[in-house]
PDB file of C-alpha atoms in Angstrom:
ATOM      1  CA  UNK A  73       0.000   0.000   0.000  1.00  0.00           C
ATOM      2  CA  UNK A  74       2.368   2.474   0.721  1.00  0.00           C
ATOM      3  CA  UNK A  75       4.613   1.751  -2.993  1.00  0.00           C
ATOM      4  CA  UNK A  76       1.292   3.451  -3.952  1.00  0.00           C
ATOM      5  CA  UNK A  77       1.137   6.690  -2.199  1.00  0.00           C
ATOM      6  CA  UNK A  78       2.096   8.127  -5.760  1.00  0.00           C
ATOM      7  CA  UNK A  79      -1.198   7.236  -7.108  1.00  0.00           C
ATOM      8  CA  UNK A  80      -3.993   8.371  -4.242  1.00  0.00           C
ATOM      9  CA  UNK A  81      -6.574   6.214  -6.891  1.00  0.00           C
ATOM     10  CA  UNK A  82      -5.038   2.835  -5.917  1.00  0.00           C
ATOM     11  CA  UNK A  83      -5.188   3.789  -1.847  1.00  0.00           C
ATOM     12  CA  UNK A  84      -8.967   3.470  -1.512  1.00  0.00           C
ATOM     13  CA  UNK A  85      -9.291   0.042  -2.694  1.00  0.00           C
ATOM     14  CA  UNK A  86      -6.208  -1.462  -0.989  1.00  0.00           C
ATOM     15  CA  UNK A  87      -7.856   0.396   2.256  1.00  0.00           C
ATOM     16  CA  UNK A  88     -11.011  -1.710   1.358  1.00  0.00           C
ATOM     17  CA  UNK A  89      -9.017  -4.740   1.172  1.00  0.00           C
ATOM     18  CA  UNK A  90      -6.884  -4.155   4.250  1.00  0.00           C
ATOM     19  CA  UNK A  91     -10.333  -3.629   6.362  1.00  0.00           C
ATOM     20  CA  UNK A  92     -12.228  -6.297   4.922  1.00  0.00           C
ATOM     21  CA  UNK A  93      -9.758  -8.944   5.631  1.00  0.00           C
ATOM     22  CA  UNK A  94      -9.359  -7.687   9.445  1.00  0.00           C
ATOM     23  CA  UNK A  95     -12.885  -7.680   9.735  1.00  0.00           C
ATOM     24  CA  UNK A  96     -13.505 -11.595   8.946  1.00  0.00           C
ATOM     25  CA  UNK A  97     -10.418 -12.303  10.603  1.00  0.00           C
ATOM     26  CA  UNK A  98     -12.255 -10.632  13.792  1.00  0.00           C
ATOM     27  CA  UNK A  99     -15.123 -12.925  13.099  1.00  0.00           C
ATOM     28  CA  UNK A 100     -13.728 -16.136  12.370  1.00  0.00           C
ATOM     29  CA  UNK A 101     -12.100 -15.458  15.844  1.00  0.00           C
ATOM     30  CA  UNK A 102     -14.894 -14.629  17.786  1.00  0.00           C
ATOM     31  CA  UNK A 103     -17.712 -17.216  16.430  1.00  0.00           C
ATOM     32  CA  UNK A 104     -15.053 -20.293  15.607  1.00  0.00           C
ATOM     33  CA  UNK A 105     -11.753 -20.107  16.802  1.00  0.00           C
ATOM     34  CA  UNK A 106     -12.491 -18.832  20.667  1.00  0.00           C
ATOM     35  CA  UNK A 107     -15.670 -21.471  20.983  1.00  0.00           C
ATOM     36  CA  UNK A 108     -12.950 -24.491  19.875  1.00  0.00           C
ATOM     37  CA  UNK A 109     -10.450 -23.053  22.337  1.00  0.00           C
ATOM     38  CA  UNK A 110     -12.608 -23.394  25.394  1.00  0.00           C
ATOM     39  CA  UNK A 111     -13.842 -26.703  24.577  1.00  0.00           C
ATOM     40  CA  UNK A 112     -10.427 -27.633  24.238  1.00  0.00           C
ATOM     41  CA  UNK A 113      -9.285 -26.203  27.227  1.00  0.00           C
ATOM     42  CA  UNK A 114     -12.483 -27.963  28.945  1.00  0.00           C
ATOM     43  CA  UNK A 115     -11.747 -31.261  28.059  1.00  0.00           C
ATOM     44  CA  UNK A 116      -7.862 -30.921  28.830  1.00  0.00           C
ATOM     45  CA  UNK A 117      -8.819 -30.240  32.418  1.00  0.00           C
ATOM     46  CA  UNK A 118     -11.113 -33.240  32.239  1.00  0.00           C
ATOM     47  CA  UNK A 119      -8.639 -35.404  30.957  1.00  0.00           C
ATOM     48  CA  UNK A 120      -6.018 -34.045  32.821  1.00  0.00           C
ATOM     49  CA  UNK A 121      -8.358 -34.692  35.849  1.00  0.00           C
ATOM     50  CA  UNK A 122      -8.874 -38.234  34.924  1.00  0.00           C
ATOM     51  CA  UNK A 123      -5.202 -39.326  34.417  1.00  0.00           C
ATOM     52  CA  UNK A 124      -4.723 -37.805  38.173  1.00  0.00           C
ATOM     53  CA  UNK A 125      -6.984 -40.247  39.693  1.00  0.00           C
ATOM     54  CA  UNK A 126      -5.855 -42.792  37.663  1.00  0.00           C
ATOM     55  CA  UNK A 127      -2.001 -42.586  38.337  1.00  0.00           C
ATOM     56  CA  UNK A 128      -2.994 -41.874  42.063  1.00  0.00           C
ATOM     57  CA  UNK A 129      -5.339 -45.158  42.520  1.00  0.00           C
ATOM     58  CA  UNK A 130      -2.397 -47.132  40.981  1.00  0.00           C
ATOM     59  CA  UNK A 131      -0.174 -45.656  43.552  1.00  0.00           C
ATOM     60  CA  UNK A 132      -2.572 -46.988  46.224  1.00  0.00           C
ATOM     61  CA  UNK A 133      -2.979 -50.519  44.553  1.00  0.00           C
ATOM     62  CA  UNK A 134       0.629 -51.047  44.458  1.00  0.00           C
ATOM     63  CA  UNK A 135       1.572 -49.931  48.004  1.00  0.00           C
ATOM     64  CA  UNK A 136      -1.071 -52.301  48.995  1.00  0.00           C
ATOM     65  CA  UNK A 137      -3.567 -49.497  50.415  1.00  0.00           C
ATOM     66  CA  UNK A 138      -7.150 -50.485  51.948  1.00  0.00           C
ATOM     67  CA  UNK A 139      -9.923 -50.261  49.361  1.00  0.00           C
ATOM     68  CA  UNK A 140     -11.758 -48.478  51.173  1.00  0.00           C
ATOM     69  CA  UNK A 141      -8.642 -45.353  52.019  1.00  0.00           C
ATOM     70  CA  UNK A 142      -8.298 -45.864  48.790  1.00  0.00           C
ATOM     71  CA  UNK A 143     -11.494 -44.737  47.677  1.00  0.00           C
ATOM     72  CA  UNK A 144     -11.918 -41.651  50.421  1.00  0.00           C
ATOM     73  CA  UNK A 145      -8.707 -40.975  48.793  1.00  0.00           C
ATOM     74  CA  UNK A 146      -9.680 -40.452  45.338  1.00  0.00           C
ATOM     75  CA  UNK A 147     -13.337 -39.035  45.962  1.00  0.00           C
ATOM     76  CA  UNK A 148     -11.159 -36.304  47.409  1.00  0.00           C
ATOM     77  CA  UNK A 149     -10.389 -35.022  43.662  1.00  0.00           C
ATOM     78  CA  UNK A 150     -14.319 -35.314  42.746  1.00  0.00           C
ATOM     79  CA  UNK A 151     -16.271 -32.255  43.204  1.00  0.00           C
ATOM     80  CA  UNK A 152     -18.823 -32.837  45.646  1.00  0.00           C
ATOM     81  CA  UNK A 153     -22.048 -32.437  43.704  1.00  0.00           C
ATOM     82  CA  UNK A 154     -20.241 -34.896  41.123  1.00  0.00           C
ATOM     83  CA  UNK A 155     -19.496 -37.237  43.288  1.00  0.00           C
ATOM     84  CA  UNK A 156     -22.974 -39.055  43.472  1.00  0.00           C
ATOM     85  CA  UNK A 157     -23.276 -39.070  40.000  1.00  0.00           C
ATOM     86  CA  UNK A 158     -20.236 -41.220  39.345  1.00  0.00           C
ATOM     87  CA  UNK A 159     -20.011 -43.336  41.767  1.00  0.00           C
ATOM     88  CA  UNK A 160     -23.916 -44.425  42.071  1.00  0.00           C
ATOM     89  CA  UNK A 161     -23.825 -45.802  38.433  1.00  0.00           C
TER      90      UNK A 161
END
């Protein structure tokens, strides 16, 4: 744009351009982009979560730990109001 500053004809439509293409860039941001980037980040936590208990409940099965410590133990990572749900299934 600015090799054209010589020619003030050419600077309106390269303006157009320059606008147009940060303007869908906005919205491809905002309505796709940010949306896939929390449900990622969701379902990291989730797994991340999951791999936790998992790695801690083999801890407890191979130090020989009391089922029943052991479970206490990882209910403990649960939330609360989850915890019914998954473990009355």
């Amino acid at each position: 744009m600015l090799q054209n500053m010589s020619d003030p004809s050419s600077i309106g439509p390269a303006m157009a351009v320059a606008l147009l293409t940060t303007f869908y860039g906005a919205v491809l941001a905002n309505i796709i982009f940010l949306p896939i980037a929390g449900k990622l980040k969701t379902r990291s936590k989730t797994e991340l979560l999951q791999k936790t208990i998992i790695v801690e409940g083999m801890g407890s099965i191979l130090s020989g730990e009391n089922p029943r410590v052991m479970e206490q133990k990882l209910h403990a990572f649960i939330a609360p109001k989850l915890r019914e749900s998954v473990f009355n299934k």
